[in-house]
CSV table of C-alpha atoms and ligand atoms in Angstrom, one decimal:
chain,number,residue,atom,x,y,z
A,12,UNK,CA,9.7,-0.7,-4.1
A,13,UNK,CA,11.6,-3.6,-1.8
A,14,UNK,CA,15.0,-3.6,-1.0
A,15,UNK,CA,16.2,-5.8,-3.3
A,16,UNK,CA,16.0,-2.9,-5.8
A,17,UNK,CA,15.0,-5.3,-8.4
A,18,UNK,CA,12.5,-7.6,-9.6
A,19,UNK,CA,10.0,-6.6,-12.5
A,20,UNK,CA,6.8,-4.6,-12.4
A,21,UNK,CA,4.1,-4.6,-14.4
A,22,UNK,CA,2.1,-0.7,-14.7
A,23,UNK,CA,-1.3,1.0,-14.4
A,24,UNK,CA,-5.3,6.5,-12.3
A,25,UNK,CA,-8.0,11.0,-6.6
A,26,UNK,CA,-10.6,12.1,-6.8
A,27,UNK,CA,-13.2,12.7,-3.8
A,28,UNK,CA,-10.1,13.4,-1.7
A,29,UNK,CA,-6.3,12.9,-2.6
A,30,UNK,CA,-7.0,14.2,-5.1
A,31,UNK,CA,-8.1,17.6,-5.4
A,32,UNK,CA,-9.9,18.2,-8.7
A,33,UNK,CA,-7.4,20.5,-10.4
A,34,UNK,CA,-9.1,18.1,-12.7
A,35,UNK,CA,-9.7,17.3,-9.2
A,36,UNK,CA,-8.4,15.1,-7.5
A,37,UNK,CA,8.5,-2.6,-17.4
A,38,UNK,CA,9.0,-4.8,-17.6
A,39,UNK,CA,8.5,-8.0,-16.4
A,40,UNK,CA,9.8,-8.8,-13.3
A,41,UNK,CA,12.4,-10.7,-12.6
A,42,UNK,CA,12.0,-11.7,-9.2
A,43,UNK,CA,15.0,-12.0,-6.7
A,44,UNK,CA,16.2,-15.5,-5.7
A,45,UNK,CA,14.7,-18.1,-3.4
A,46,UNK,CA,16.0,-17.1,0.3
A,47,UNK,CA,17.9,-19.2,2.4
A,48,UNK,CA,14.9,-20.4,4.6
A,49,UNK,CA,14.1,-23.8,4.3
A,50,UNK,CA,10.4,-23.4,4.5
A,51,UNK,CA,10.6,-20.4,1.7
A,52,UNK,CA,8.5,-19.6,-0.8
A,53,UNK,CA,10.1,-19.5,-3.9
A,54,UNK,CA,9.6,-15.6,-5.1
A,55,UNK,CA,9.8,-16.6,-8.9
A,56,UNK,CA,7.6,-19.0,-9.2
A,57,UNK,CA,5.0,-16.8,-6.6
A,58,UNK,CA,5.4,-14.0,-9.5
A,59,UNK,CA,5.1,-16.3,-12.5
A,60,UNK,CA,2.0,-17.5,-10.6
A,61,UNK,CA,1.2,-13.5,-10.2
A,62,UNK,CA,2.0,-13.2,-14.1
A,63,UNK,CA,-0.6,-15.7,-15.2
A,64,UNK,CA,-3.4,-14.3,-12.8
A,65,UNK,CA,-5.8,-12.4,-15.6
A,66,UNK,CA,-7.1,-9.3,-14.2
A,67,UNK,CA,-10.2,-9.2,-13.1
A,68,UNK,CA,-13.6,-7.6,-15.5
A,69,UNK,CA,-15.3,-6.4,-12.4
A,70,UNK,CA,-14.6,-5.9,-8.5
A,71,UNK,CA,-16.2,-8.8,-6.0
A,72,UNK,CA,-17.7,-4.7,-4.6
A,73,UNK,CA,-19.1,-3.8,-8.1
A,74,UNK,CA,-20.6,-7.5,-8.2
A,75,UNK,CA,-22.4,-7.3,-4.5
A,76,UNK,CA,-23.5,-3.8,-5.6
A,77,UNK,CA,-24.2,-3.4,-9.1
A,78,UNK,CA,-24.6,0.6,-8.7
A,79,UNK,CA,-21.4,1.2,-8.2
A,80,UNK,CA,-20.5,0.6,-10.9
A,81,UNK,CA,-22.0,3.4,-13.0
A,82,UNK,CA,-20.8,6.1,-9.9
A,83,UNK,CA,-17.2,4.8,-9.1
A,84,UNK,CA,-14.3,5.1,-11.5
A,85,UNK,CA,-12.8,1.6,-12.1
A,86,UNK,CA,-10.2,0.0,-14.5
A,87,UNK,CA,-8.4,-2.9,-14.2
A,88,UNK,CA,-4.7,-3.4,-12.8
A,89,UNK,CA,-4.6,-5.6,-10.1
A,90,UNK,CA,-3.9,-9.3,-10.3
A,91,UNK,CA,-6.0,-10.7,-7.8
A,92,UNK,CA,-7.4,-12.8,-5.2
A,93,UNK,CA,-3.5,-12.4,-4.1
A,94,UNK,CA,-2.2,-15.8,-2.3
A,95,UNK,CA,-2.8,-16.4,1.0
A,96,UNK,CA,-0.4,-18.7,2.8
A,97,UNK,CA,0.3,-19.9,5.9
A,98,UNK,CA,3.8,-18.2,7.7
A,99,UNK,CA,5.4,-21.2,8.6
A,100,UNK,CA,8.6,-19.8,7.8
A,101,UNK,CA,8.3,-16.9,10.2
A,102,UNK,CA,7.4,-19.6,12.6
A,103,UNK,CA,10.4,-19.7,15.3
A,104,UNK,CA,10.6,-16.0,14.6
A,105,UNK,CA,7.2,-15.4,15.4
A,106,UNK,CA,6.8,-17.4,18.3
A,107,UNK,CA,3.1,-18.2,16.6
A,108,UNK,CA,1.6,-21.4,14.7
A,109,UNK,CA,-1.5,-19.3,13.7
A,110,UNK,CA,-0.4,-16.8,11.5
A,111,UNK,CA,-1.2,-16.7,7.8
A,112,UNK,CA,0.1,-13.8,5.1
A,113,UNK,CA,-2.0,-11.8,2.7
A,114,UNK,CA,0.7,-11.6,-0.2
A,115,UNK,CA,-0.4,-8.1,-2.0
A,116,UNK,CA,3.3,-7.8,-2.3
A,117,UNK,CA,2.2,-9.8,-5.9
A,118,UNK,CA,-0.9,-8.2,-6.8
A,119,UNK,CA,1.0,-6.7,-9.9
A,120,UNK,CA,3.8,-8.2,-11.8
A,121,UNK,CA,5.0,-4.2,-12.7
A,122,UNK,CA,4.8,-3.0,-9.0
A,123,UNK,CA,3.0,-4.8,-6.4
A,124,UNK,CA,2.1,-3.4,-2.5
A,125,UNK,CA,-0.8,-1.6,-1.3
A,126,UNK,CA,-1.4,1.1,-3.9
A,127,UNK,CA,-2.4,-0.6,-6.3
A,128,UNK,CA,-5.8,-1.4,-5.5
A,129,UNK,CA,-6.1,2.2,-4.6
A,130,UNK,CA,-5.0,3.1,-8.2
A,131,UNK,CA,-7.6,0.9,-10.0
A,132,UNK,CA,-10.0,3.8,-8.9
A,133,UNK,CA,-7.4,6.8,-8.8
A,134,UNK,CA,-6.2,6.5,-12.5
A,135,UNK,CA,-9.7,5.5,-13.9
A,136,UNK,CA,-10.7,8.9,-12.5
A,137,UNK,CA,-7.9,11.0,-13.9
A,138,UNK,CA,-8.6,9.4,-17.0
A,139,UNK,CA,-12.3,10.3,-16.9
A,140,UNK,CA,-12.0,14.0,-15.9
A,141,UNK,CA,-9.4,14.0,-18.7
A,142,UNK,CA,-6.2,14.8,-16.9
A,143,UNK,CA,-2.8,14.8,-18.8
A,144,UNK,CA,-0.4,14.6,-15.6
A,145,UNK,CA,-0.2,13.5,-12.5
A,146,UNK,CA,1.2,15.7,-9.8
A,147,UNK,CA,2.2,14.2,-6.7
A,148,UNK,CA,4.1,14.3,-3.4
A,149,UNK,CA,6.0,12.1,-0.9
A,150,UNK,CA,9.3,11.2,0.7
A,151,UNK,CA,12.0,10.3,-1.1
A,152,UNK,CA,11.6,6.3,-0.6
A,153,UNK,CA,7.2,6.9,-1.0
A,154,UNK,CA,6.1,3.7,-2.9
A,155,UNK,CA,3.1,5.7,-3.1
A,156,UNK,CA,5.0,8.1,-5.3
A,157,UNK,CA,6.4,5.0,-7.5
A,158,UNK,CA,3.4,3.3,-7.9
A,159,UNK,CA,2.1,7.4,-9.6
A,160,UNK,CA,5.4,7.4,-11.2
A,161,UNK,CA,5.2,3.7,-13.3
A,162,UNK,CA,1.1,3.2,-13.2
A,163,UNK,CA,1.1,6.6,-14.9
A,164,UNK,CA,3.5,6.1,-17.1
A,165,UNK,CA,2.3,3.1,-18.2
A,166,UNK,CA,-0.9,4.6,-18.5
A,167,UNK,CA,0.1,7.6,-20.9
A,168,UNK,CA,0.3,10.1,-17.8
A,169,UNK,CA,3.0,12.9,-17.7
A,170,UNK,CA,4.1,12.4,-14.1
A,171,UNK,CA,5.5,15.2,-11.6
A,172,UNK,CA,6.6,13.9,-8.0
A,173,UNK,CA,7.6,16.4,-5.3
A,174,UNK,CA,9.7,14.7,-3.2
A,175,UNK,CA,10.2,15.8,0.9
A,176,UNK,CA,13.7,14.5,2.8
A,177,UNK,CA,13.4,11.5,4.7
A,178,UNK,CA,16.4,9.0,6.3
A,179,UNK,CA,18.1,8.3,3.4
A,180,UNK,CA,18.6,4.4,3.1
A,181,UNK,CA,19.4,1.6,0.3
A,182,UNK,CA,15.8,1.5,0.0
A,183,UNK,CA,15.3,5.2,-0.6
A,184,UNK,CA,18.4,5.2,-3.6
A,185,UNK,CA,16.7,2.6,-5.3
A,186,UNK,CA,13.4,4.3,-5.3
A,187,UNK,CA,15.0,7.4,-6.7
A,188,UNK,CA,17.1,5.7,-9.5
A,189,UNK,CA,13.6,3.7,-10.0
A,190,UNK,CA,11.2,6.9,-10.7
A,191,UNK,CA,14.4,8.3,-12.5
A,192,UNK,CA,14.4,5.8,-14.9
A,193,UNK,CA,10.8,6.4,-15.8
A,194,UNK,CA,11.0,9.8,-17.5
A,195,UNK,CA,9.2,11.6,-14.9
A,196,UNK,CA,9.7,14.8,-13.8
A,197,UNK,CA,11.4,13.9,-10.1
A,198,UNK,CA,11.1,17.5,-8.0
A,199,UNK,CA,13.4,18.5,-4.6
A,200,UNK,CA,10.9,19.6,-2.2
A,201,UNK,CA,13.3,19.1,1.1
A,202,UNK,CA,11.2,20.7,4.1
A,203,UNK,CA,7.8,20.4,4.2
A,204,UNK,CA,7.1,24.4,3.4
A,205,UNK,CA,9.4,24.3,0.5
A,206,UNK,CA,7.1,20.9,-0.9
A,207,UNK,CA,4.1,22.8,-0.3
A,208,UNK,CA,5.2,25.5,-2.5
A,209,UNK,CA,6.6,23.3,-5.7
A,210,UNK,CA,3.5,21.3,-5.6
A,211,UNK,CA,1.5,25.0,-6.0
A,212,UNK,CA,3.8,26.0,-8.6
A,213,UNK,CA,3.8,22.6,-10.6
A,214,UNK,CA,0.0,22.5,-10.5
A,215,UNK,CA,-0.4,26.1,-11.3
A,216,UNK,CA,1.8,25.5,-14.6
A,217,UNK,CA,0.1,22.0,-15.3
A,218,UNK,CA,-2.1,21.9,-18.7
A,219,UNK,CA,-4.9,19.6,-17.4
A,220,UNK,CA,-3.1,17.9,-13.7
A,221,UNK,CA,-4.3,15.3,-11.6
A,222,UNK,CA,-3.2,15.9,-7.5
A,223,UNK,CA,-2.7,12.7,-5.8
A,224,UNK,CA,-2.1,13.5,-2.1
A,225,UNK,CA,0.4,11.8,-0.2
A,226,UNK,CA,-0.7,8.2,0.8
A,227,UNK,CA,-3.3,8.2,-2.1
A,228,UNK,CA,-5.9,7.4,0.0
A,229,UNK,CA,-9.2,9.3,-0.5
A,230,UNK,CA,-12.3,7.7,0.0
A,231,UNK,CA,-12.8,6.6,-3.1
A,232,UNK,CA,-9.0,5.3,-3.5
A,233,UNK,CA,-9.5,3.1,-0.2
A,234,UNK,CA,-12.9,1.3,-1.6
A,235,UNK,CA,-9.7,-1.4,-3.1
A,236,UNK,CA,-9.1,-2.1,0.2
A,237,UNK,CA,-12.9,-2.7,0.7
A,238,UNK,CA,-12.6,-5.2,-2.2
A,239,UNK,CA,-9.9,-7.0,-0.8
A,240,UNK,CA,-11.9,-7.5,2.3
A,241,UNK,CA,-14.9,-9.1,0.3
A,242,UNK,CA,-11.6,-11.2,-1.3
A,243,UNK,CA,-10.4,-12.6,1.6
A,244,UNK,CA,-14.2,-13.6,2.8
A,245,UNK,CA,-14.4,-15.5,-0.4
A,246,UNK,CA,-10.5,-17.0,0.2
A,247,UNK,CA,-11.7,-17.8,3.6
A,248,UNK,CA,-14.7,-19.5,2.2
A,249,UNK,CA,-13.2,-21.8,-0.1
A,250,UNK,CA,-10.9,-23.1,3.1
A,251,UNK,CA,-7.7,-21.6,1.5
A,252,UNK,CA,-7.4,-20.1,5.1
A,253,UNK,CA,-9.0,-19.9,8.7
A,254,UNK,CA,-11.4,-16.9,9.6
A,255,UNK,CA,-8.7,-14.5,11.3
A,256,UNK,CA,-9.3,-13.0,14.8
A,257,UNK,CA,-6.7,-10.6,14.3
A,258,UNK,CA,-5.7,-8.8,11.1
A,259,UNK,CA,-2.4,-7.0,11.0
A,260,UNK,CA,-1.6,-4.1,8.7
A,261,UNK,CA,0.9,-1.3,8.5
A,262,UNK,CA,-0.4,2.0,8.5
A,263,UNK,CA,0.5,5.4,7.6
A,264,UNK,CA,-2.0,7.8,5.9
A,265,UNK,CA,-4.2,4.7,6.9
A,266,UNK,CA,-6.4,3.9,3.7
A,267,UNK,CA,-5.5,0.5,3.7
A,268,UNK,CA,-6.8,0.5,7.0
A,269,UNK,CA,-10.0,2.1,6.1
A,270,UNK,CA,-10.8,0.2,3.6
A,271,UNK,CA,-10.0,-3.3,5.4
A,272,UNK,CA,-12.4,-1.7,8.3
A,273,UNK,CA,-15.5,-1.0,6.1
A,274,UNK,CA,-14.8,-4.4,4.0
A,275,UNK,CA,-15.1,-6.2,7.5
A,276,UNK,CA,-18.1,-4.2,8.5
A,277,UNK,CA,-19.9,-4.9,5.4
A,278,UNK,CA,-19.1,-9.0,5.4
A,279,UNK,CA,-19.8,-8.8,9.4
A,280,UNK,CA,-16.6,-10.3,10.7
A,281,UNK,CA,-16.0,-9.4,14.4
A,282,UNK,CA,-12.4,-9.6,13.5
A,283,UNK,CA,-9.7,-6.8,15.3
A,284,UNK,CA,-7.9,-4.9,12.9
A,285,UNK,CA,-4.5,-3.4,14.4
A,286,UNK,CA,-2.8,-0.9,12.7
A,287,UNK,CA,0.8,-0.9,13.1
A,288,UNK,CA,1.9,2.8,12.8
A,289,UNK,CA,5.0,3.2,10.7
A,290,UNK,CA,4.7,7.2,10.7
A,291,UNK,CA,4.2,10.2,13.1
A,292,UNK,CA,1.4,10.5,15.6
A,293,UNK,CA,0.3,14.0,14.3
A,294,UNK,CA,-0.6,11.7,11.0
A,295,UNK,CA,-1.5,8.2,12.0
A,296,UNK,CA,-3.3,8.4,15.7
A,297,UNK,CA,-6.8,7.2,16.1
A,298,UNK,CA,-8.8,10.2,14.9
A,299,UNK,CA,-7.0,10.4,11.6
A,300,UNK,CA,-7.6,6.4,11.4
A,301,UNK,CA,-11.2,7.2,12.2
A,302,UNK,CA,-11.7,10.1,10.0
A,303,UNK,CA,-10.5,7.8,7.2
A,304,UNK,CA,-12.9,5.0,8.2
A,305,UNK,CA,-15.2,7.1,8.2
A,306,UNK,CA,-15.1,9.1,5.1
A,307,UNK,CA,-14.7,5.8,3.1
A,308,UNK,CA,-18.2,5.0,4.8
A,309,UNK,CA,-20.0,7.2,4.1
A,310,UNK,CA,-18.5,7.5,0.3
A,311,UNK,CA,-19.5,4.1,0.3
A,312,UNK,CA,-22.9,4.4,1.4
A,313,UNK,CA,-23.8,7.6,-0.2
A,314,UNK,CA,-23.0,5.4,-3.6
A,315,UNK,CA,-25.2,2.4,-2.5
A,316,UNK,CA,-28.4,2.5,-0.5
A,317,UNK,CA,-27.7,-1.3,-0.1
A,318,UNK,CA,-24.5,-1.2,1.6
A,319,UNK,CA,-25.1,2.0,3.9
A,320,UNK,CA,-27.1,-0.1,6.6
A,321,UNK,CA,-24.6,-3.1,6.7
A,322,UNK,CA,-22.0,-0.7,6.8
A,323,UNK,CA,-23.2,1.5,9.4
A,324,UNK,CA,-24.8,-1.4,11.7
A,325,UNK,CA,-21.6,-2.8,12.1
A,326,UNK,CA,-19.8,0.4,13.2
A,327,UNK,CA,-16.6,0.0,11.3
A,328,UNK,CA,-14.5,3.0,13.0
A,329,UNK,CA,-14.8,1.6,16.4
A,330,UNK,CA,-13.1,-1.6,15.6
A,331,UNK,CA,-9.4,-0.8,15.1
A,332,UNK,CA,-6.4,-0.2,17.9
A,333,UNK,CA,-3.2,0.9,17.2
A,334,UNK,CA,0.2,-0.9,18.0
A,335,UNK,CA,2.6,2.4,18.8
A,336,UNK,CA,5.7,0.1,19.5
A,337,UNK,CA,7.4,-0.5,16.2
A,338,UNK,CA,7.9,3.3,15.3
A,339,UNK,CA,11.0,4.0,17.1
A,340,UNK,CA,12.6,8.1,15.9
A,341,UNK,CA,9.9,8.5,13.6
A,342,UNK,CA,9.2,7.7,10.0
A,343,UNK,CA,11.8,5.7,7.6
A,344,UNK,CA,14.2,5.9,10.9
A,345,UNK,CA,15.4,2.4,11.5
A,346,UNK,CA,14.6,0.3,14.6
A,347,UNK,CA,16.9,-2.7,15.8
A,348,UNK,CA,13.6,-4.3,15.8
A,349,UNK,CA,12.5,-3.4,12.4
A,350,UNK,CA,16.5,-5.1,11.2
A,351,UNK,CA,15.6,-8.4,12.6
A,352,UNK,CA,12.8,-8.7,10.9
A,353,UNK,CA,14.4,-8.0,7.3
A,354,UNK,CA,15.2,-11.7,7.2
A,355,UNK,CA,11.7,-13.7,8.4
A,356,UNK,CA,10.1,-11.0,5.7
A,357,UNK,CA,12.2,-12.7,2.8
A,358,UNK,CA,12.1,-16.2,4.2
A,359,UNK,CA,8.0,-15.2,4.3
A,360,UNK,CA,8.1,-13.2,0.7
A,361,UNK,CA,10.9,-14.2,-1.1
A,362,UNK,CA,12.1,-11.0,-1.3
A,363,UNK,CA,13.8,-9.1,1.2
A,364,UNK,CA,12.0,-6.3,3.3
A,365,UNK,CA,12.6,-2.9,4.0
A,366,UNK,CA,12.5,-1.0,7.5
A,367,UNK,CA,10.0,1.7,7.0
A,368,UNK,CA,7.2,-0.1,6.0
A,369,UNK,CA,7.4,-4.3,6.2
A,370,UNK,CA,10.1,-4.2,8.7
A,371,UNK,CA,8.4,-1.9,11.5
A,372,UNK,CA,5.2,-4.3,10.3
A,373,UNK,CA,6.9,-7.5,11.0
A,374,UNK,CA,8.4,-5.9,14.1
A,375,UNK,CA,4.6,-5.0,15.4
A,376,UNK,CA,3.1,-8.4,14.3
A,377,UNK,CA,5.6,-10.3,16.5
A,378,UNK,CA,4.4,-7.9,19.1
A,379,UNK,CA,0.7,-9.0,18.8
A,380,UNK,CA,1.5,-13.1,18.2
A,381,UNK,CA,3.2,-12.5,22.0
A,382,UNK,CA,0.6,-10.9,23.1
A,383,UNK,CA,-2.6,-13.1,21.4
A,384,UNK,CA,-0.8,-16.4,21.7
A,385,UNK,CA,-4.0,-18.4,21.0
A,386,UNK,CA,-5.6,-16.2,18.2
A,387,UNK,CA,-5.6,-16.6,14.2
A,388,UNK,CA,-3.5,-13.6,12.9
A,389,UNK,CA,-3.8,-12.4,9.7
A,390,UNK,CA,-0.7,-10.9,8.4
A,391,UNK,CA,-1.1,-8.0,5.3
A,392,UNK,CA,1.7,-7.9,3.7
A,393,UNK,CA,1.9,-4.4,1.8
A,394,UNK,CA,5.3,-4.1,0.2
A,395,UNK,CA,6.1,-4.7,-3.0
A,396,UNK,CA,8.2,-8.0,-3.8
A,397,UNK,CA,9.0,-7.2,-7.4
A,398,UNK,CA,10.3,-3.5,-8.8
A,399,UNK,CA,11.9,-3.0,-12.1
A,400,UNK,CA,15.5,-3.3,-12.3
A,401,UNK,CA,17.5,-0.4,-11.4
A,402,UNK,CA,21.4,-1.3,-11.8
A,403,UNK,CA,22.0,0.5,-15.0
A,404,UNK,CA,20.5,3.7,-14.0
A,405,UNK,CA,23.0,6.9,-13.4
A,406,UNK,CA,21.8,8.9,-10.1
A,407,UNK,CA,23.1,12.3,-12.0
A,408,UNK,CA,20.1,11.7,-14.1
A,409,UNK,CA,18.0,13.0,-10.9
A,410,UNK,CA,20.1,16.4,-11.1
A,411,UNK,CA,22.3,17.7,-8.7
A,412,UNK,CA,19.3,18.5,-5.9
A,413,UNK,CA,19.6,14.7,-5.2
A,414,UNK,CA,23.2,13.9,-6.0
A,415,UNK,CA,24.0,13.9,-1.8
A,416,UNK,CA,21.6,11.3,-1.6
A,417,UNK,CA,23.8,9.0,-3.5
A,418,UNK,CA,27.3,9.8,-1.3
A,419,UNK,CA,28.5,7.6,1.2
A,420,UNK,CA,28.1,4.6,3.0
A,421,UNK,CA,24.0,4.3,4.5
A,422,UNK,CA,23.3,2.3,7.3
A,423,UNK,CA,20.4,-0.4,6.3
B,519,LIG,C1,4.7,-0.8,1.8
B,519,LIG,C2,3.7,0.0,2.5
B,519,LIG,N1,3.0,-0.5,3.6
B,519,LIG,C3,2.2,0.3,4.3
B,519,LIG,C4,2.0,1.6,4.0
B,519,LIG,C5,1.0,2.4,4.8
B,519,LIG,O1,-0.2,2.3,4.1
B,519,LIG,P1,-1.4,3.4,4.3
B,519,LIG,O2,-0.9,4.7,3.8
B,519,LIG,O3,-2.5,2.9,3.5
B,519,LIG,O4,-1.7,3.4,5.8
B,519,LIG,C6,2.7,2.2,2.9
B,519,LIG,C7,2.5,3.6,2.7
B,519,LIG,O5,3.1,4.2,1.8
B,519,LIG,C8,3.6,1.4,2.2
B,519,LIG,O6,4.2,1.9,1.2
């Protein structure tokens, strides 16, 4: 969800990995107003835009390898090819002419970001090993966890969300108050041992659960991200923007990452991905990255005789590096860095950013212009710029486990 805490969404099903096969594994959105900026985008009109985009009937993946499509779960939810525009409005900010943005903030009018590519695979899945609820975990501002929360919904799921503690910001509220107001079943897991524990003892008392793993990004999840690779070639080819040298993209569990490394491996782009990592090293260093490239690889190629050699030739896990300098104290902890770059993200978006995910992004990016001064970046942009509106909803509906969350003054 953004910071704004409001906006629309539109709604939306782990399978080979997140999600262990237990069985494994709205609104519309009314869009903040235009920023200040004099080059902004205008968010409503960027979401209207998003609102008449039909979903697509098949994946650009499915259509350069028909036999997929019988072996990998697929429905419908995103709204894509998302825009792709050039950041002139980050311009003085960035220091950079050469930087274009990759809005999936819009690829859903119900919730847009990252996950929801993921979640054209995850639910589809769920659905097919005929799961009644989802059961998932995350911190307590995870848009991974509200993108389970209103896809599932939306998608006739019981939902069950065991939430860990993580800084608690104006971000983080308004993700509460937002799975709150969807029915679901919103757990305290605190510590990480105590999580562990109530996600055992929901999905041991779950009829027919669904276990999607924190990040959502199993092999099979992170083939959207492979997608979006083969979307951007074909944006790239109608001139709606330059071949990048450098593409820039937040990670965390790092299946967007993956997924963008075995898309460019398969359309043969020598283009450097570099992860910005927005969460510990013991979970985002370069052997998790790889292990994720990796395993959506070989998913990949075990699906598609076709695709293993392009894949493969290319070498898709050797072509990443990771930018360490936007994390600052850890995860969700704000940066000074990651503040200034709340306002070129809503003079870029529309919508204002957040500093666990867009604003340590932003932070990194302007870290990479400085440092590639001649090179065409590529800007991901994976936060959401539209979340249903949460002003009316009452915090004591969470219970009192969360009711500290809601005291007090919080500092971004
Ligand atoms: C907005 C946003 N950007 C980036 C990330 C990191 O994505 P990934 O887990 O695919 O590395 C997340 C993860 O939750 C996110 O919510």
């Amino acid at each position: 969800m953004n910071e704004r805490g409001q906006g629309a969404a539109p709604p939306v099903g782990n399978g080979a990995n997140g999600a262990s096969s237990v069985s494994s594994a709205s609104s519309a959105s009314s869009a903040p107003n235009a920023p200040n900026a004099p080059n902004a985008p205008n968010a409503t009109n960027a979401i209207n835009a998003t609102n008449a985009t039909a979903h697509r009937r098949k994946t650009l993946l499915f259509a350069e390898a028909p036999e997929l499509a019988a072996q990998v779960p697929w429905k419908p939810l995103a709204h894509a090819p998302t825009p792709i525009e050039h950041a002139a409005a980050a311009r003085g900010y960035l220091e950079h002419d050469r930087v274009w943005i990759k809005r999936d903030d819009l690829v859903s009018p119900i919730y847009g970001g990252n996950k929801v590519r993921r979640f054209e695979h995850l639910l589809a899945d769920a659905e097919r090993r005929g799961a009644k609820e989802l059961i998932t975990v995350g911190g307590l501002a995870s848009t991974q966890v509200i993108a389970t929360v209103l896809f599932g919904k939306a998608g006739g799921f019981d939902v069950t969300a065991v939430l860990f503690d993580q800084p608690v910001t104006s971000f983080a509220r308004r993700a509460l108050l937002l799975c709150a107001s969807t029915g679901a079943n919103i757990v305290y897991g605190g510590g990480y041992a105590r999580t562990a524990w109530r996600i055992v003892r929901a999905l041991k008392r779950s009829n027919k659960p669904y276990f999607i793993g924190p990040g959502a990004s199993s092999p099979m999840a992170n083939l959207g991200y492979v997608d979006a690779m083969l979307e951007l070639r074909d944006q790239v080819e109608r001139g709606e923007a330059p071949r990048p040298d450098i593409i820039v993209v937040p990670a965390g569990s790092g299946g967007t990452l993956a997924g963008l490394a075995v898309g460019a491996a398969l359309i043969g782009w020598p283009t450097r991905l570099i992860a910005v990592r927005i969460t510990e090293l013991i979970a985002c260093n370069r052997a998790t990255l790889r292990y994720r490239i990796d395993a959506t690889a070989r998913y990949l190629a075990e699906r598609s005789q076709s695709l293993a050699r392009r894949v493969f030739e290319w070498r898709p896990g050797a072509r990443f590096s990771i930018h360490h300098g936007a994390i600052g104290r850890g995860y969700g902890h704000p940066t000074p860095e990651a503040m200034e770059a709340l306002a070129p993200i809503e003079a870029l978006t529309g919508a204002p950013g957040e500093i666990t995910y867009s604003g340590k992004a932003m932070a990194g990016l302007r870290a990479v212009c400085r440092e590639n001064p001649r090179a065409t970046v590529l800007y991901w942009h994976t936060l959401s710029s539209v979340a249903p509106d949460v002003s009316s909803v009452d915090p004591a509906s969470l219970g009192p486990d969360f009711a500290r969350f809601f005291n007090g003054e919080v500092p971004v």
